[in-house]
Amino acid sequence: MSSSTPSRYNPSWVKRGLVDAFRWDHVISTIAEDSEVRANVYKSLLLNLLSLTSIYTFDLLLLPLVRDQQKWLHRNVGWFYQGLWLFPVIGLSFYLNSSWCNIIAERTFALKHGNPYRVVMVFTSLVVSFALGHIPFAGPILGFSFLSWLDSYYLFEFVWIARGMSLSRRVRYLEERWAYYLAFGLPSAALCTLGSGLASAAIFALVFPLYIVMAMHARPVPDDPYNPVSETDVVRHPSPFIPIRLPVFALVMFLNDWIVKILSVGGGSRTRNVHRRGTSGDESVEEGERMEMQTRNATPSFNSNRSNNSRINIGRRKLD
């Protein structure tokens, strides 16, 4: 592939991602066709609107009223409001929103759940996004771009898990189609920037179930990142000037492994066994191939052990 070919294809992939991110007709048709999806989307919207209303009620009404007050009760009314109302409502909202989104995804596509390693990835992704945003000059652009990829990852995660893709395969799939997923995550990332802190998270939770439906109907491009041309065209090699795979989550994956290793050391042998099952066995593509090879290699050994045991038993019968 000539150096001009990637520059010709990347804009089309970005355009495809933006188009798929605005396919509200898929959302409307899916909600109209399935009563369970419709009920869970409505519940999610109402609960997250309650969270947003609570957040902005505090920021716009209560906080200005008590900001310059000297009395202890007035000075601490914000803490009472957040502790007794805001945080419980938001926590309940996120919990129920997660369960409702699972139901929405199950009704749209066959879904199986991920493992606890995902919790660590959510934490490290937020840390990386926050750190990138504080880099001088290029920080806002880097932070927003990473947030777009991060939103795309969690919006498409339901599809990938349903297809049986391990964590390493999911990350690789996104990184090899980085232009498309950057564009797909742009609208949701832009919506998240409208608020700050808890409001940003509540806005994402508000639109999350709707974008899941879009992700279920989307068709990411290219099909083959290493030969992104039509079947009728001549097979070409990619340009060395534009990367096929952009390591978007390299730092996140490094931090994941580092944190899990620390937890494994602190948790003892049982935690280490869980880590091996949860990350090494399930999340690594190469690990699955090694386990298959080990199974094949173990089968003759098992048969040979059986034959040896049978010979020993025959010998014992002869002695008796």
GROMACS .gro file of C-alpha atoms in nm:
model
  320
    1MET     CA    1   0.000   0.000   0.000
    2SER     CA    2   0.140   0.337  -0.095
    3SER     CA    3   0.181   0.612   0.162
    4SER     CA    4  -0.116   0.796   0.012
    5THR     CA    5  -0.351   0.500   0.060
    6PRO     CA    6  -0.386   0.523   0.441
    7SER     CA    7  -0.455   0.896   0.422
    8ARG     CA    8  -0.730   0.810   0.174
    9TYR     CA    9  -0.883   0.536   0.390
   10ASN     CA   10  -0.855   0.684   0.741
   11PRO     CA   11  -1.099   0.972   0.675
   12SER     CA   12  -1.353   0.722   0.546
   13TRP     CA   13  -1.314   0.513   0.863
   14VAL     CA   14  -1.358   0.825   1.076
   15LYS     CA   15  -1.668   0.916   0.876
   16ARG     CA   16  -1.805   0.565   0.921
   17GLY     CA   17  -1.751   0.586   1.296
   18LEU     CA   18  -1.930   0.920   1.320
   19VAL     CA   19  -2.220   0.793   1.109
   20ASP     CA   20  -2.261   0.483   1.327
   21ALA     CA   21  -2.248   0.702   1.641
   22PHE     CA   22  -2.548   0.901   1.516
   23ARG     CA   23  -2.771   0.611   1.407
   24TRP     CA   24  -3.054   0.706   1.638
   25ASP     CA   25  -3.291   0.525   1.404
   26HIS     CA   26  -3.147   0.196   1.535
   27VAL     CA   27  -3.214   0.310   1.892
   28ILE     CA   28  -3.572   0.412   1.813
   29SER     CA   29  -3.652   0.093   1.621
   30THR     CA   30  -3.500  -0.132   1.890
   31ILE     CA   31  -3.688   0.045   2.169
   32ALA     CA   32  -4.011   0.029   1.969
   33GLU     CA   33  -3.977  -0.340   1.883
   34ASP     CA   34  -3.885  -0.484   2.225
   35SER     CA   35  -4.089  -0.406   2.534
   36GLU     CA   36  -3.818  -0.521   2.778
   37VAL     CA   37  -3.555  -0.299   2.616
   38ARG     CA   38  -3.805  -0.012   2.619
   39ALA     CA   39  -3.885  -0.057   2.989
   40ASN     CA   40  -3.520  -0.075   3.095
   41VAL     CA   41  -3.419   0.223   2.881
   42TYR     CA   42  -3.698   0.431   3.036
   43LYS     CA   43  -3.599   0.328   3.389
   44SER     CA   44  -3.235   0.409   3.319
   45LEU     CA   45  -3.321   0.749   3.173
   46LEU     CA   46  -3.546   0.843   3.466
   47LEU     CA   47  -3.296   0.736   3.730
   48ASN     CA   48  -3.003   0.913   3.566
   49LEU     CA   49  -3.212   1.227   3.515
   50LEU     CA   50  -3.279   1.215   3.889
   51SER     CA   51  -2.903   1.195   3.950
   52LEU     CA   52  -2.834   1.491   3.722
   53THR     CA   53  -3.114   1.694   3.881
   54SER     CA   54  -2.972   1.623   4.227
   55ILE     CA   55  -2.621   1.723   4.120
   56TYR     CA   56  -2.722   2.051   3.960
   57THR     CA   57  -2.965   2.133   4.240
   58PHE     CA   58  -2.670   2.130   4.476
   59ASP     CA   59  -2.430   2.312   4.241
   60LEU     CA   60  -2.668   2.583   4.123
   61LEU     CA   61  -2.903   2.637   4.420
   62LEU     CA   62  -2.774   2.510   4.753
   63LEU     CA   63  -2.404   2.582   4.714
   64PRO     CA   64  -2.442   2.957   4.635
   65LEU     CA   65  -2.681   3.000   4.930
   66VAL     CA   66  -2.447   2.855   5.195
   67ARG     CA   67  -2.110   2.953   5.047
   68ASP     CA   68  -2.053   3.262   5.265
   69GLN     CA   69  -2.247   3.152   5.572
   70GLN     CA   70  -2.070   3.146   5.910
   71LYS     CA   71  -2.293   2.905   6.103
   72TRP     CA   72  -2.168   2.548   6.134
   73LEU     CA   73  -2.489   2.397   5.999
   74HIS     CA   74  -2.490   2.625   5.697
   75ARG     CA   75  -2.124   2.561   5.625
   76ASN     CA   76  -2.172   2.185   5.633
   77VAL     CA   77  -2.508   2.155   5.463
   78GLY     CA   78  -2.324   2.053   5.146
   79TRP     CA   79  -2.166   1.755   5.320
   80PHE     CA   80  -2.505   1.648   5.460
   81TYR     CA   81  -2.669   1.682   5.120
   82GLN     CA   82  -2.397   1.485   4.943
   83GLY     CA   83  -2.366   1.213   5.207
   84LEU     CA   84  -2.734   1.158   5.281
   85TRP     CA   85  -2.881   1.211   4.934
   86LEU     CA   86  -2.646   1.274   4.641
   87PHE     CA   87  -2.395   0.988   4.681
   88PRO     CA   88  -2.661   0.723   4.765
   89VAL     CA   89  -2.872   0.828   4.466
   90ILE     CA   90  -2.574   0.824   4.228
   91GLY     CA   91  -2.445   0.493   4.367
   92LEU     CA   92  -2.787   0.332   4.328
   93SER     CA   93  -2.815   0.485   3.982
   94PHE     CA   94  -2.486   0.337   3.863
   95TYR     CA   95  -2.566  -0.005   4.011
   96LEU     CA   96  -2.913  -0.028   3.861
   97ASN     CA   97  -2.795   0.127   3.536
   98SER     CA   98  -2.532  -0.146   3.501
   99SER     CA   99  -2.786  -0.423   3.556
  100TRP     CA  100  -3.036  -0.264   3.318
  101CYS     CA  101  -2.771  -0.220   3.050
  102ASN     CA  102  -2.690  -0.590   3.081
  103ILE     CA  103  -3.056  -0.670   3.021
  104ILE     CA  104  -3.066  -0.433   2.724
  105ALA     CA  105  -2.757  -0.597   2.576
  106GLU     CA  106  -2.892  -0.947   2.640
  107ARG     CA  107  -3.211  -0.863   2.458
  108THR     CA  108  -3.021  -0.710   2.168
  109PHE     CA  109  -2.743  -0.968   2.156
  110ALA     CA  110  -2.652  -1.288   2.345
  111LEU     CA  111  -2.429  -1.177   2.632
  112LYS     CA  112  -2.206  -1.342   2.890
  113HIS     CA  113  -2.046  -1.145   3.173
  114GLY     CA  114  -1.682  -1.045   3.210
  115ASN     CA  115  -1.463  -1.114   3.512
  116PRO     CA  116  -1.356  -0.893   3.807
  117TYR     CA  117  -1.043  -0.786   3.615
  118ARG     CA  118  -1.272  -0.534   3.445
  119VAL     CA  119  -1.307  -0.337   3.770
  120VAL     CA  120  -0.932  -0.279   3.779
  121MET     CA  121  -0.937  -0.170   3.415
  122VAL     CA  122  -1.210   0.085   3.481
  123PHE     CA  123  -1.005   0.235   3.764
  124THR     CA  124  -0.677   0.248   3.571
  125SER     CA  125  -0.849   0.392   3.262
  126LEU     CA  126  -0.991   0.678   3.465
  127VAL     CA  127  -0.650   0.743   3.622
  128VAL     CA  128  -0.481   0.753   3.280
  129SER     CA  129  -0.751   0.980   3.137
  130PHE     CA  130  -0.713   1.220   3.432
  131ALA     CA  131  -0.332   1.219   3.401
  132LEU     CA  132  -0.336   1.285   3.026
  133GLY     CA  133  -0.562   1.584   3.074
  134HIS     CA  134  -0.300   1.753   3.294
  135ILE     CA  135  -0.015   1.733   3.041
  136PRO     CA  136   0.086   2.087   2.936
  137PHE     CA  137  -0.036   2.210   2.596
  138ALA     CA  138  -0.131   1.874   2.439
  139GLY     CA  139  -0.306   1.744   2.751
  140PRO     CA  140  -0.665   1.844   2.668
  141ILE     CA  141  -0.646   1.693   2.318
  142LEU     CA  142  -0.480   1.373   2.443
  143GLY     CA  143  -0.725   1.341   2.730
  144PHE     CA  144  -1.029   1.393   2.507
  145SER     CA  145  -0.900   1.147   2.245
  146PHE     CA  146  -0.834   0.883   2.510
  147LEU     CA  147  -1.179   0.943   2.658
  148SER     CA  148  -1.329   0.885   2.311
  149TRP     CA  149  -1.150   0.551   2.277
  150LEU     CA  150  -1.242   0.460   2.634
  151ASP     CA  151  -1.610   0.531   2.572
  152SER     CA  152  -1.599   0.324   2.254
  153TYR     CA  153  -1.440   0.035   2.440
  154TYR     CA  154  -1.712   0.018   2.705
  155LEU     CA  155  -1.988   0.071   2.451
  156PHE     CA  156  -1.865  -0.219   2.236
  157GLU     CA  157  -1.757  -0.441   2.525
  158PHE     CA  158  -2.096  -0.612   2.536
  159VAL     CA  159  -2.062  -0.713   2.170
  160TRP     CA  160  -1.707  -0.841   2.211
  161ILE     CA  161  -1.783  -1.041   2.525
  162ALA     CA  162  -2.084  -1.197   2.354
  163ARG     CA  163  -1.852  -1.310   2.074
  164GLY     CA  164  -1.622  -1.479   2.324
  165MET     CA  165  -1.333  -1.236   2.281
  166SER     CA  166  -1.080  -1.221   2.564
  167LEU     CA  167  -0.960  -0.891   2.706
  168SER     CA  168  -0.639  -0.891   2.501
  169ARG     CA  169  -0.836  -0.960   2.183
  170ARG     CA  170  -1.085  -0.682   2.260
  171VAL     CA  171  -0.807  -0.431   2.317
  172ARG     CA  172  -0.622  -0.541   2.004
  173TYR     CA  173  -0.941  -0.521   1.796
  174LEU     CA  174  -0.995  -0.159   1.900
  175GLU     CA  175  -0.630  -0.057   1.861
  176GLU     CA  176  -0.623  -0.196   1.505
  177ARG     CA  177  -0.930   0.012   1.416
  178TRP     CA  178  -0.836   0.319   1.616
  179ALA     CA  179  -0.965   0.572   1.359
  180TYR     CA  180  -1.316   0.426   1.357
  181TYR     CA  181  -1.344   0.393   1.735
  182LEU     CA  182  -1.203   0.742   1.792
  183ALA     CA  183  -1.485   0.883   1.582
  184PHE     CA  184  -1.753   0.659   1.734
  185GLY     CA  185  -1.662   0.771   2.086
  186LEU     CA  186  -1.647   1.142   2.001
  187PRO     CA  187  -2.017   1.225   2.062
  188SER     CA  188  -2.038   1.053   2.401
  189ALA     CA  189  -1.702   1.200   2.508
  190ALA     CA  190  -1.822   1.546   2.405
  191LEU     CA  191  -2.137   1.501   2.612
  192CYS     CA  192  -1.927   1.402   2.914
  193THR     CA  193  -1.730   1.726   2.889
  194LEU     CA  194  -2.050   1.926   2.939
  195GLY     CA  195  -2.036   1.852   3.311
  196SER     CA  196  -1.762   1.812   3.565
  197GLY     CA  197  -1.697   1.540   3.820
  198LEU     CA  198  -2.012   1.351   3.914
  199ALA     CA  199  -2.217   1.532   3.652
  200SER     CA  200  -1.989   1.402   3.376
  201ALA     CA  201  -2.029   1.044   3.499
  202ALA     CA  202  -2.406   1.086   3.528
  203ILE     CA  203  -2.429   1.220   3.172
  204PHE     CA  204  -2.238   0.919   3.041
  205ALA     CA  205  -2.464   0.685   3.240
  206LEU     CA  206  -2.762   0.865   3.087
  207VAL     CA  207  -2.660   0.803   2.725
  208PHE     CA  208  -2.484   0.470   2.788
  209PRO     CA  209  -2.780   0.237   2.719
  210LEU     CA  210  -2.868   0.427   2.401
  211TYR     CA  211  -2.517   0.400   2.260
  212ILE     CA  212  -2.505   0.030   2.348
  213VAL     CA  213  -2.792  -0.023   2.104
  214MET     CA  214  -2.599   0.170   1.837
  215ALA     CA  215  -2.288  -0.039   1.904
  216MET     CA  216  -2.489  -0.357   1.856
  217HIS     CA  217  -2.587  -0.243   1.506
  218ALA     CA  218  -2.253  -0.088   1.410
  219ARG     CA  219  -2.007  -0.246   1.167
  220PRO     CA  220  -1.653  -0.128   1.251
  221VAL     CA  221  -1.409  -0.083   0.965
  222PRO     CA  222  -1.178  -0.199   0.826
  223ASP     CA  223  -1.255  -0.571   0.827
  224ASP     CA  224  -0.887  -0.648   0.777
  225PRO     CA  225  -0.662  -0.368   0.909
  226TYR     CA  226  -0.358  -0.521   0.739
  227ASN     CA  227  -0.522  -0.511   0.396
  228PRO     CA  228  -0.797  -0.245   0.411
  229VAL     CA  229  -0.897  -0.266   0.046
  230SER     CA  230  -1.185  -0.427  -0.134
  231GLU     CA  231  -1.168  -0.790  -0.239
  232THR     CA  232  -1.153  -0.691  -0.605
  233ASP     CA  233  -0.852  -0.466  -0.550
  234VAL     CA  234  -0.491  -0.578  -0.548
  235VAL     CA  235  -0.347  -0.683  -0.212
  236ARG     CA  236  -0.121  -0.405  -0.088
  237HIS     CA  237   0.103  -0.360   0.210
  238PRO     CA  238   0.033  -0.087   0.468
  239SER     CA  239   0.234   0.230   0.488
  240PRO     CA  240   0.506   0.254   0.756
  241PHE     CA  241   0.412   0.618   0.820
  242ILE     CA  242   0.064   0.551   0.962
  243PRO     CA  243   0.038   0.279   1.229
  244ILE     CA  244  -0.204  -0.005   1.178
  245ARG     CA  245  -0.228  -0.069   1.550
  246LEU     CA  246  -0.215   0.233   1.779
  247PRO     CA  247  -0.134   0.118   2.138
  248VAL     CA  248  -0.409   0.322   2.299
  249PHE     CA  249  -0.443   0.103   2.608
  250ALA     CA  250  -0.078   0.001   2.650
  251LEU     CA  251  -0.035   0.203   2.970
  252VAL     CA  252  -0.372   0.086   3.103
  253MET     CA  253  -0.283  -0.279   3.050
  254PHE     CA  254   0.056  -0.228   3.214
  255LEU     CA  255  -0.107  -0.070   3.519
  256ASN     CA  256  -0.367  -0.347   3.528
  257ASP     CA  257  -0.103  -0.618   3.544
  258TRP     CA  258   0.096  -0.422   3.802
  259ILE     CA  259  -0.204  -0.370   4.031
  260VAL     CA  260  -0.321  -0.730   3.998
  261LYS     CA  261   0.028  -0.856   4.083
  262ILE     CA  262   0.031  -0.641   4.398
  263LEU     CA  263  -0.312  -0.771   4.496
  264SER     CA  264  -0.198  -1.125   4.423
  265VAL     CA  265   0.105  -1.092   4.651
  266GLY     CA  266  -0.104  -0.941   4.929
  267GLY     CA  267  -0.388  -1.188   4.894
  268GLY     CA  268  -0.188  -1.509   4.916
  269SER     CA  269  -0.202  -1.821   4.705
  270ARG     CA  270  -0.577  -1.816   4.664
  271THR     CA  271  -0.566  -1.469   4.506
  272ARG     CA  272  -0.280  -1.576   4.283
  273ASN     CA  273  -0.487  -1.869   4.161
  274VAL     CA  274  -0.780  -1.639   4.090
  275HIS     CA  275  -0.545  -1.401   3.907
  276ARG     CA  276  -0.414  -1.683   3.693
  277ARG     CA  277  -0.764  -1.794   3.607
  278GLY     CA  278  -0.900  -1.442   3.562
  279THR     CA  279  -0.619  -1.282   3.365
  280SER     CA  280  -0.369  -1.531   3.234
  281GLY     CA  281  -0.615  -1.797   3.127
  282ASP     CA  282  -0.908  -1.588   3.015
  283GLU     CA  283  -0.755  -1.262   2.901
  284SER     CA  284  -0.457  -1.380   2.697
  285VAL     CA  285  -0.499  -1.511   2.346
  286GLU     CA  286  -0.167  -1.687   2.355
  287GLU     CA  287  -0.257  -1.850   2.686
  288GLY     CA  288  -0.553  -2.022   2.528
  289GLU     CA  289  -0.329  -2.169   2.261
  290ARG     CA  290  -0.079  -2.285   2.524
  291MET     CA  291  -0.352  -2.449   2.729
  292GLU     CA  292  -0.476  -2.632   2.421
  293MET     CA  293  -0.125  -2.754   2.348
  294GLN     CA  294  -0.083  -2.861   2.710
  295THR     CA  295  -0.408  -3.055   2.691
  296ARG     CA  296  -0.293  -3.233   2.378
  297ASN     CA  297   0.043  -3.311   2.531
  298ALA     CA  298  -0.116  -3.431   2.853
  299THR     CA  299  -0.344  -3.681   2.680
  300PRO     CA  300  -0.073  -3.932   2.575
  301SER     CA  301   0.080  -3.904   2.921
  302PHE     CA  302  -0.255  -3.989   3.075
  303ASN     CA  303  -0.297  -4.287   2.844
  304SER     CA  304   0.054  -4.408   2.915
  305ASN     CA  305  -0.011  -4.386   3.290
  306ARG     CA  306  -0.323  -4.594   3.248
  307SER     CA  307  -0.135  -4.856   3.047
  308ASN     CA  308   0.142  -4.870   3.308
  309ASN     CA  309  -0.112  -4.913   3.587
  310SER     CA  310  -0.284  -5.192   3.398
  311ARG     CA  311   0.048  -5.373   3.349
  312ILE     CA  312   0.123  -5.346   3.722
  313ASN     CA  313  -0.219  -5.488   3.806
  314ILE     CA  314  -0.170  -5.778   3.562
  315GLY     CA  315   0.169  -5.851   3.717
  316ARG     CA  316   0.016  -5.854   4.064
  317ARG     CA  317  -0.252  -6.099   3.953
  318LYS     CA  318   0.015  -6.331   3.814
  319LEU     CA  319   0.205  -6.322   4.144
  320ASP     CA  320  -0.113  -6.399   4.334
   0.00000   0.00000   0.00000
